[in-house]
């Protein structure tokens, strides 16, 4: 027996080592290498916390901020706040564009509050911003990574990525896909009768990203307006008993009020968290590849996404348009992940 072990022990050890390495490499390979571009924003904060709570699936490389819901100084402060609340001060935050490419800036303090986060007090987080501008970070990073390896979660106006693509079109090589919270088709817009806020806040940027040919997934109002809070769902989150649960239930209780009044609904959407949920569990969502264009003409359809759901125009597909989702499955995932945070 001793001879057997002596002879075969090195072989057995190397087989075991190889199997451990292959498992870890598969796990590493399965992780989404992610940059989150965001304008926090109440629902952006929820999306960030959901991402921070999911390190097995998401490698959050960085957060890049943009003006949108509120001005850039506040969206950047709020991204740092979310990072502190999520216990992820290892993730760098890069501030980006302070205004849209062309149109006059618009904001949404009426929905997100003057500080950009409803329902909770804000403070100056301990850890600061990186010195590098977000656009330069995107260019440097997307030039240096393996081809098609980085996913971008786009939770606000698309200004940063558009500027990066204009300045360095070659960065497309590093992008696997861009998952966008934005757009509206079947049931109209939320900032105008036909346009959704993120697209309306910078339609020219969305058009640049669309025409760059990067792989796009849109999570539009068509689906986010089907995934609504309820008293029970928010009570489950509050009942987690941790800081994250209290923060998210307080933020959402404040955030959804405007939509509930406007649409006369018993709950409100958590738009941006749908992007992270899609990355974590795509089976919660359904959609189809379609041709979609953005209207950049000043006027009543400014910022509208024209989603050719039935292929009427027989034009090439440009986006994967998500049209439906499992609301309870979304809240089960969100609640379970938030329970992991402090
Ligand atoms: O229309 C909803 C989108 O606009 C969300 O991303 C919200 O945060 C705002 O930016
Ligand atoms: Ca947002």
CSV table of C-alpha atoms and ligand atoms in Angstrom, one decimal:
chain,number,residue,atom,x,y,z
A,1,UNK,CA,0.0,0.0,0.0
A,2,UNK,CA,2.8,2.4,1.0
A,3,UNK,CA,4.4,1.8,-2.5
A,4,UNK,CA,1.1,2.6,-4.2
A,5,UNK,CA,0.6,5.9,-2.3
A,6,UNK,CA,4.2,6.9,-2.9
A,7,UNK,CA,3.9,6.1,-6.6
A,8,UNK,CA,0.6,7.7,-7.2
A,9,UNK,CA,0.5,10.5,-4.6
A,10,UNK,CA,2.0,13.2,-6.8
A,11,UNK,CA,-0.4,12.3,-9.6
A,12,UNK,CA,-3.4,12.4,-7.2
A,13,UNK,CA,-2.2,15.7,-5.8
A,14,UNK,CA,-1.9,17.3,-9.3
A,15,UNK,CA,-5.3,16.0,-10.3
A,16,UNK,CA,-6.9,17.5,-7.2
A,17,UNK,CA,-5.0,20.8,-7.8
A,18,UNK,CA,-6.1,20.9,-11.5
A,19,UNK,CA,-9.8,20.3,-10.5
A,20,UNK,CA,-9.7,23.1,-7.9
A,21,UNK,CA,-8.0,25.5,-10.4
A,22,UNK,CA,-10.5,24.6,-13.1
A,23,UNK,CA,-13.5,25.2,-10.8
A,24,UNK,CA,-12.2,28.5,-9.7
A,25,UNK,CA,-11.3,29.5,-13.3
A,26,UNK,CA,-14.9,28.6,-14.4
A,27,UNK,CA,-16.3,30.6,-11.5
A,28,UNK,CA,-14.0,33.5,-12.3
A,29,UNK,CA,-14.9,33.2,-16.0
A,30,UNK,CA,-18.6,33.3,-15.2
A,31,UNK,CA,-18.3,36.7,-13.3
A,32,UNK,CA,-19.6,39.8,-15.0
A,33,UNK,CA,-16.7,42.3,-15.3
A,34,UNK,CA,-18.8,45.4,-14.6
A,35,UNK,CA,-18.6,49.2,-14.8
A,36,UNK,CA,-21.7,51.0,-13.4
A,37,UNK,CA,-22.5,54.4,-14.9
A,38,UNK,CA,-25.0,56.1,-12.8
A,39,UNK,CA,-26.8,59.3,-11.7
A,40,UNK,CA,-27.8,58.5,-8.1
A,41,UNK,CA,-30.8,58.9,-7.7
A,42,UNK,CA,-32.9,56.9,-5.4
A,43,UNK,CA,-33.3,53.8,-7.6
A,44,UNK,CA,-29.7,54.0,-8.6
A,45,UNK,CA,-28.7,53.6,-4.9
A,46,UNK,CA,-30.9,50.5,-4.7
A,47,UNK,CA,-29.2,49.1,-7.9
A,48,UNK,CA,-25.8,49.8,-6.5
A,49,UNK,CA,-26.5,48.1,-3.2
A,50,UNK,CA,-27.9,45.1,-5.1
A,51,UNK,CA,-24.7,44.9,-7.1
A,52,UNK,CA,-22.5,45.3,-4.0
A,53,UNK,CA,-24.3,42.4,-2.4
A,54,UNK,CA,-23.6,40.1,-5.3
A,55,UNK,CA,-19.8,39.6,-5.5
A,56,UNK,CA,-20.0,36.0,-6.7
A,57,UNK,CA,-21.6,37.1,-9.9
A,58,UNK,CA,-20.4,40.7,-10.4
A,59,UNK,CA,-16.9,42.1,-10.3
A,60,UNK,CA,-17.7,45.8,-10.0
A,61,UNK,CA,-14.6,47.4,-11.4
A,62,UNK,CA,-15.7,51.0,-10.9
A,63,UNK,CA,-18.6,53.5,-10.7
A,64,UNK,CA,-18.7,56.4,-13.1
A,65,UNK,CA,-21.1,59.2,-12.4
A,66,UNK,CA,-23.0,61.6,-14.6
A,67,UNK,CA,-25.4,64.5,-14.1
A,68,UNK,CA,-29.0,63.5,-14.4
A,69,UNK,CA,-31.4,63.1,-11.5
A,70,UNK,CA,-29.5,65.9,-9.8
A,71,UNK,CA,-26.3,67.8,-10.5
A,72,UNK,CA,-23.0,66.0,-10.9
A,73,UNK,CA,-21.6,67.0,-7.5
A,74,UNK,CA,-24.6,65.4,-5.8
A,75,UNK,CA,-24.8,62.3,-8.0
A,76,UNK,CA,-21.1,61.8,-7.3
A,77,UNK,CA,-21.6,62.3,-3.5
A,78,UNK,CA,-24.5,59.9,-3.6
A,79,UNK,CA,-22.4,57.2,-5.4
A,80,UNK,CA,-19.8,57.5,-2.7
A,81,UNK,CA,-22.6,57.3,-0.1
A,82,UNK,CA,-24.0,54.1,-1.6
A,83,UNK,CA,-20.5,52.7,-1.7
A,84,UNK,CA,-20.1,53.4,2.1
A,85,UNK,CA,-23.6,52.0,2.9
A,86,UNK,CA,-22.7,48.9,0.9
A,87,UNK,CA,-19.4,48.4,2.6
A,88,UNK,CA,-17.5,48.5,-0.7
A,89,UNK,CA,-15.0,51.4,-0.4
A,90,UNK,CA,-12.7,49.2,-2.4
A,91,UNK,CA,-14.6,50.3,-5.6
A,92,UNK,CA,-13.4,53.6,-7.1
A,93,UNK,CA,-15.8,56.3,-8.1
A,94,UNK,CA,-15.0,58.5,-11.1
A,95,UNK,CA,-17.0,61.7,-11.8
A,96,UNK,CA,-17.9,62.3,-15.4
A,97,UNK,CA,-20.0,64.7,-17.5
A,98,UNK,CA,-21.6,67.6,-15.7
A,99,UNK,CA,-24.2,68.2,-18.5
A,100,UNK,CA,-25.7,66.5,-21.6
A,101,UNK,CA,-23.9,66.6,-25.0
A,102,UNK,CA,-26.1,69.3,-26.7
A,103,UNK,CA,-29.5,69.9,-25.0
A,104,UNK,CA,-30.1,72.1,-22.0
A,105,UNK,CA,-29.6,70.2,-18.8
A,106,UNK,CA,-32.7,68.9,-17.0
A,107,UNK,CA,-32.9,67.3,-13.5
A,108,UNK,CA,-35.5,65.4,-11.4
A,109,UNK,CA,-35.3,66.8,-7.9
A,110,UNK,CA,-39.1,66.7,-7.9
A,111,UNK,CA,-38.8,62.9,-7.9
A,112,UNK,CA,-35.4,62.2,-6.1
A,113,UNK,CA,-35.4,65.2,-3.7
A,114,UNK,CA,-33.0,68.1,-3.6
A,115,UNK,CA,-30.1,65.9,-2.4
A,116,UNK,CA,-30.9,63.2,-5.0
A,117,UNK,CA,-31.8,60.5,-2.4
A,118,UNK,CA,-35.3,60.4,-1.0
A,119,UNK,CA,-36.3,59.3,2.6
A,120,UNK,CA,-32.9,59.2,4.2
A,121,UNK,CA,-30.4,61.8,5.6
A,122,UNK,CA,-27.2,62.3,3.5
A,123,UNK,CA,-23.7,63.2,4.7
A,124,UNK,CA,-20.3,63.7,3.2
A,125,UNK,CA,-18.8,60.2,2.8
A,126,UNK,CA,-15.3,59.5,4.2
A,127,UNK,CA,-13.8,58.3,0.9
A,128,UNK,CA,-13.5,60.7,-2.0
A,129,UNK,CA,-13.6,60.6,-5.7
A,130,UNK,CA,-10.7,59.4,-8.0
A,131,UNK,CA,-8.8,62.3,-9.7
A,132,UNK,CA,-9.2,60.8,-13.2
A,133,UNK,CA,-12.3,62.0,-15.2
A,134,UNK,CA,-14.8,59.2,-15.9
A,135,UNK,CA,-14.5,59.5,-19.6
A,136,UNK,CA,-10.7,59.0,-19.4
A,137,UNK,CA,-11.2,56.1,-17.1
A,138,UNK,CA,-13.6,54.5,-19.6
A,139,UNK,CA,-11.1,55.0,-22.5
A,140,UNK,CA,-8.1,53.8,-20.6
A,141,UNK,CA,-9.9,50.8,-19.2
A,142,UNK,CA,-11.8,49.7,-22.3
A,143,UNK,CA,-8.6,50.0,-24.4
A,144,UNK,CA,-6.6,47.8,-22.0
A,145,UNK,CA,-9.1,44.9,-21.2
A,146,UNK,CA,-9.5,41.7,-23.2
A,147,UNK,CA,-11.8,42.0,-26.2
A,148,UNK,CA,-15.5,42.0,-25.4
A,149,UNK,CA,-14.9,41.4,-21.7
A,150,UNK,CA,-16.5,44.4,-19.9
A,151,UNK,CA,-20.2,45.0,-19.3
A,152,UNK,CA,-21.5,48.5,-18.7
A,153,UNK,CA,-24.6,49.0,-16.5
A,154,UNK,CA,-26.0,52.3,-17.8
A,155,UNK,CA,-28.4,53.7,-15.1
A,156,UNK,CA,-28.6,57.4,-16.2
A,157,UNK,CA,-28.1,59.6,-19.2
A,158,UNK,CA,-25.5,58.0,-21.6
A,159,UNK,CA,-23.2,61.1,-21.8
A,160,UNK,CA,-20.0,59.6,-20.4
A,161,UNK,CA,-20.0,56.6,-22.7
A,162,UNK,CA,-21.0,58.7,-25.7
A,163,UNK,CA,-18.1,61.1,-25.1
A,164,UNK,CA,-15.7,58.2,-24.7
A,165,UNK,CA,-16.9,56.6,-28.0
A,166,UNK,CA,-16.6,60.0,-29.8
A,167,UNK,CA,-13.0,60.5,-28.5
A,168,UNK,CA,-11.9,56.9,-28.9
A,169,UNK,CA,-14.2,54.8,-31.1
A,170,UNK,CA,-11.7,51.9,-30.7
A,171,UNK,CA,-12.9,51.3,-27.1
A,172,UNK,CA,-15.8,49.4,-28.5
A,173,UNK,CA,-13.4,46.4,-28.6
A,174,UNK,CA,-13.4,46.1,-24.8
A,175,UNK,CA,-17.2,46.2,-24.4
A,176,UNK,CA,-19.2,42.9,-24.1
A,177,UNK,CA,-22.6,44.6,-23.8
A,178,UNK,CA,-24.2,47.8,-22.4
A,179,UNK,CA,-27.4,47.1,-20.3
A,180,UNK,CA,-29.4,50.4,-20.3
A,181,UNK,CA,-32.2,51.4,-18.0
A,182,UNK,CA,-34.1,53.6,-20.4
A,183,UNK,CA,-36.6,54.1,-23.2
A,184,UNK,CA,-40.3,53.5,-23.4
A,185,UNK,CA,-42.6,52.0,-26.0
A,186,UNK,CA,-45.8,50.2,-25.2
A,187,UNK,CA,-47.2,52.5,-22.4
A,188,UNK,CA,-45.6,55.9,-23.0
A,189,UNK,CA,-43.0,57.9,-21.2
A,190,UNK,CA,-42.5,59.3,-17.7
A,191,UNK,CA,-41.0,62.7,-18.5
A,192,UNK,CA,-43.1,63.4,-21.6
A,193,UNK,CA,-46.0,61.4,-23.0
A,194,UNK,CA,-43.6,59.4,-25.1
A,195,UNK,CA,-40.0,59.8,-23.6
A,196,UNK,CA,-38.3,58.2,-20.6
A,197,UNK,CA,-36.1,60.4,-18.4
A,198,UNK,CA,-32.6,58.9,-19.1
A,199,UNK,CA,-33.2,59.2,-22.9
A,200,UNK,CA,-34.8,62.6,-22.7
A,201,UNK,CA,-32.0,64.0,-20.5
A,202,UNK,CA,-29.5,63.2,-23.3
A,203,UNK,CA,-31.0,61.7,-26.5
A,204,UNK,CA,-27.9,62.7,-28.6
A,205,UNK,CA,-25.7,60.6,-26.3
A,206,UNK,CA,-28.0,57.6,-26.6
A,207,UNK,CA,-27.9,58.0,-30.3
A,208,UNK,CA,-24.1,58.0,-30.4
A,209,UNK,CA,-24.0,54.8,-28.3
A,210,UNK,CA,-26.7,53.2,-30.4
A,211,UNK,CA,-24.9,54.0,-33.7
A,212,UNK,CA,-21.6,52.8,-32.3
A,213,UNK,CA,-22.8,49.3,-32.8
A,214,UNK,CA,-22.0,48.1,-29.2
A,215,UNK,CA,-24.3,45.2,-28.1
A,216,UNK,CA,-27.2,46.9,-26.3
A,217,UNK,CA,-29.9,45.5,-23.9
A,218,UNK,CA,-32.6,48.0,-23.0
A,219,UNK,CA,-34.6,47.7,-19.7
A,220,UNK,CA,-37.3,50.2,-20.6
A,221,UNK,CA,-40.4,51.5,-18.7
A,222,UNK,CA,-42.3,48.7,-20.6
A,223,UNK,CA,-40.9,46.3,-18.0
A,224,UNK,CA,-39.9,48.5,-15.0
A,225,UNK,CA,-43.5,49.7,-14.7
A,226,UNK,CA,-44.5,46.0,-14.3
A,227,UNK,CA,-42.2,45.5,-11.4
A,228,UNK,CA,-43.7,47.6,-8.6
A,229,UNK,CA,-43.2,48.0,-4.9
A,230,UNK,CA,-46.1,47.2,-2.5
A,231,UNK,CA,-46.6,47.8,1.2
A,232,UNK,CA,-45.9,44.1,1.8
A,233,UNK,CA,-42.7,44.0,-0.4
A,234,UNK,CA,-41.3,47.1,1.4
A,235,UNK,CA,-42.2,45.6,4.8
A,236,UNK,CA,-40.2,42.5,3.9
A,237,UNK,CA,-37.2,44.6,3.1
A,238,UNK,CA,-37.6,46.7,6.3
A,239,UNK,CA,-38.0,43.5,8.3
A,240,UNK,CA,-34.5,42.4,7.3
A,241,UNK,CA,-33.4,44.3,10.4
A,242,UNK,CA,-30.1,45.4,8.9
A,243,UNK,CA,-29.0,48.9,7.8
A,244,UNK,CA,-29.4,48.1,4.1
A,245,UNK,CA,-32.9,46.9,4.6
A,246,UNK,CA,-33.9,50.1,6.5
A,247,UNK,CA,-32.1,52.4,4.0
A,248,UNK,CA,-33.8,50.7,1.0
A,249,UNK,CA,-37.3,50.6,2.5
A,250,UNK,CA,-37.0,54.3,3.6
A,251,UNK,CA,-35.6,55.4,0.2
A,252,UNK,CA,-38.2,53.5,-1.8
A,253,UNK,CA,-41.1,54.6,0.4
A,254,UNK,CA,-40.1,58.2,-0.4
A,255,UNK,CA,-39.2,57.6,-4.1
A,256,UNK,CA,-42.3,55.8,-5.3
A,257,UNK,CA,-44.8,58.4,-4.0
A,258,UNK,CA,-44.6,60.6,-7.1
A,259,UNK,CA,-45.1,57.7,-9.5
A,260,UNK,CA,-48.0,56.2,-7.4
A,261,UNK,CA,-49.8,59.6,-7.5
A,262,UNK,CA,-49.0,60.2,-11.2
A,263,UNK,CA,-50.1,56.8,-12.4
A,264,UNK,CA,-52.7,56.1,-9.7
A,265,UNK,CA,-50.9,52.8,-8.9
A,266,UNK,CA,-50.5,50.9,-5.5
A,267,UNK,CA,-46.8,50.8,-5.9
A,268,UNK,CA,-43.8,52.4,-7.8
A,269,UNK,CA,-41.0,51.1,-10.0
A,270,UNK,CA,-37.4,50.5,-9.0
A,271,UNK,CA,-36.1,51.2,-12.5
A,272,UNK,CA,-32.3,50.9,-12.2
A,273,UNK,CA,-32.3,47.8,-10.0
A,274,UNK,CA,-33.8,46.0,-12.9
A,275,UNK,CA,-30.5,46.3,-14.8
A,276,UNK,CA,-28.6,44.6,-12.0
A,277,UNK,CA,-31.3,42.0,-11.6
A,278,UNK,CA,-31.0,41.3,-15.3
A,279,UNK,CA,-27.3,40.7,-15.0
A,280,UNK,CA,-27.8,38.5,-11.9
A,281,UNK,CA,-30.8,36.5,-13.2
A,282,UNK,CA,-31.7,37.1,-16.8
A,283,UNK,CA,-34.3,34.3,-16.6
A,284,UNK,CA,-36.5,36.8,-14.7
A,285,UNK,CA,-37.0,38.8,-17.9
A,286,UNK,CA,-38.2,38.3,-21.5
A,287,UNK,CA,-37.7,40.4,-24.6
A,288,UNK,CA,-36.6,40.2,-28.2
A,289,UNK,CA,-34.0,41.6,-30.6
A,290,UNK,CA,-35.6,44.6,-32.4
A,291,UNK,CA,-34.8,47.7,-34.4
A,292,UNK,CA,-34.9,50.7,-32.1
A,293,UNK,CA,-34.0,54.3,-33.0
A,294,UNK,CA,-33.9,57.5,-30.8
A,295,UNK,CA,-35.6,60.7,-31.9
A,296,UNK,CA,-33.2,63.6,-31.4
A,297,UNK,CA,-35.3,66.2,-33.1
A,298,UNK,CA,-36.5,69.1,-30.8
A,299,UNK,CA,-40.3,68.9,-30.4
A,300,UNK,CA,-43.0,66.7,-28.9
A,301,UNK,CA,-41.2,63.4,-29.6
A,302,UNK,CA,-37.7,64.6,-28.5
A,303,UNK,CA,-36.0,61.6,-26.7
A,304,UNK,CA,-38.6,59.1,-27.8
A,305,UNK,CA,-37.4,55.5,-28.4
A,306,UNK,CA,-39.1,54.1,-31.5
A,307,UNK,CA,-39.1,50.3,-30.7
A,308,UNK,CA,-40.2,48.3,-33.8
A,309,UNK,CA,-41.5,45.4,-31.7
A,310,UNK,CA,-43.2,43.7,-34.7
A,311,UNK,CA,-40.5,44.4,-37.2
A,312,UNK,CA,-42.8,46.5,-39.3
A,313,UNK,CA,-40.0,48.5,-41.0
A,314,UNK,CA,-37.9,45.4,-41.6
A,315,UNK,CA,-34.8,47.2,-40.5
A,316,UNK,CA,-31.7,45.5,-38.8
A,317,UNK,CA,-32.1,44.8,-35.1
A,318,UNK,CA,-30.2,47.2,-32.9
A,319,UNK,CA,-31.1,46.3,-29.3
A,320,UNK,CA,-32.4,43.5,-27.2
A,321,UNK,CA,-35.6,45.1,-25.8
A,322,UNK,CA,-36.9,43.7,-22.5
A,323,UNK,CA,-40.7,43.9,-22.4
A,324,UNK,CA,-41.7,41.7,-19.4
A,325,UNK,CA,-40.3,40.5,-16.0
A,326,UNK,CA,-41.2,38.4,-13.0
A,327,UNK,CA,-42.0,41.1,-10.3
A,328,UNK,CA,-42.1,38.7,-7.3
A,329,UNK,CA,-38.9,37.0,-8.5
A,330,UNK,CA,-37.3,40.5,-8.7
A,331,UNK,CA,-38.3,41.4,-5.1
A,332,UNK,CA,-37.3,38.0,-3.8
A,333,UNK,CA,-33.8,38.4,-5.3
A,334,UNK,CA,-33.5,42.0,-4.1
A,335,UNK,CA,-34.6,41.2,-0.6
A,336,UNK,CA,-32.4,38.1,-0.3
A,337,UNK,CA,-29.3,40.0,-1.5
A,338,UNK,CA,-29.9,43.0,0.7
A,339,UNK,CA,-30.0,40.6,3.7
A,340,UNK,CA,-26.3,39.9,3.0
A,341,UNK,CA,-25.3,43.6,3.6
A,342,UNK,CA,-24.6,45.1,7.0
B,1,LIG,O1,-36.8,57.0,-15.9
B,1,LIG,C1,-36.2,56.4,-14.8
B,1,LIG,C2,-34.7,56.6,-14.9
B,1,LIG,O2,-34.4,58.0,-14.8
B,1,LIG,C3,-34.0,56.0,-13.7
B,1,LIG,O3,-32.6,55.7,-14.1
B,1,LIG,C4,-34.0,57.1,-12.7
B,1,LIG,O4,-32.9,57.0,-11.8
B,1,LIG,C5,-33.8,58.3,-13.6
B,1,LIG,O5,-32.4,58.5,-13.8
B,2,LIG,CA1,-30.8,56.6,-12.8
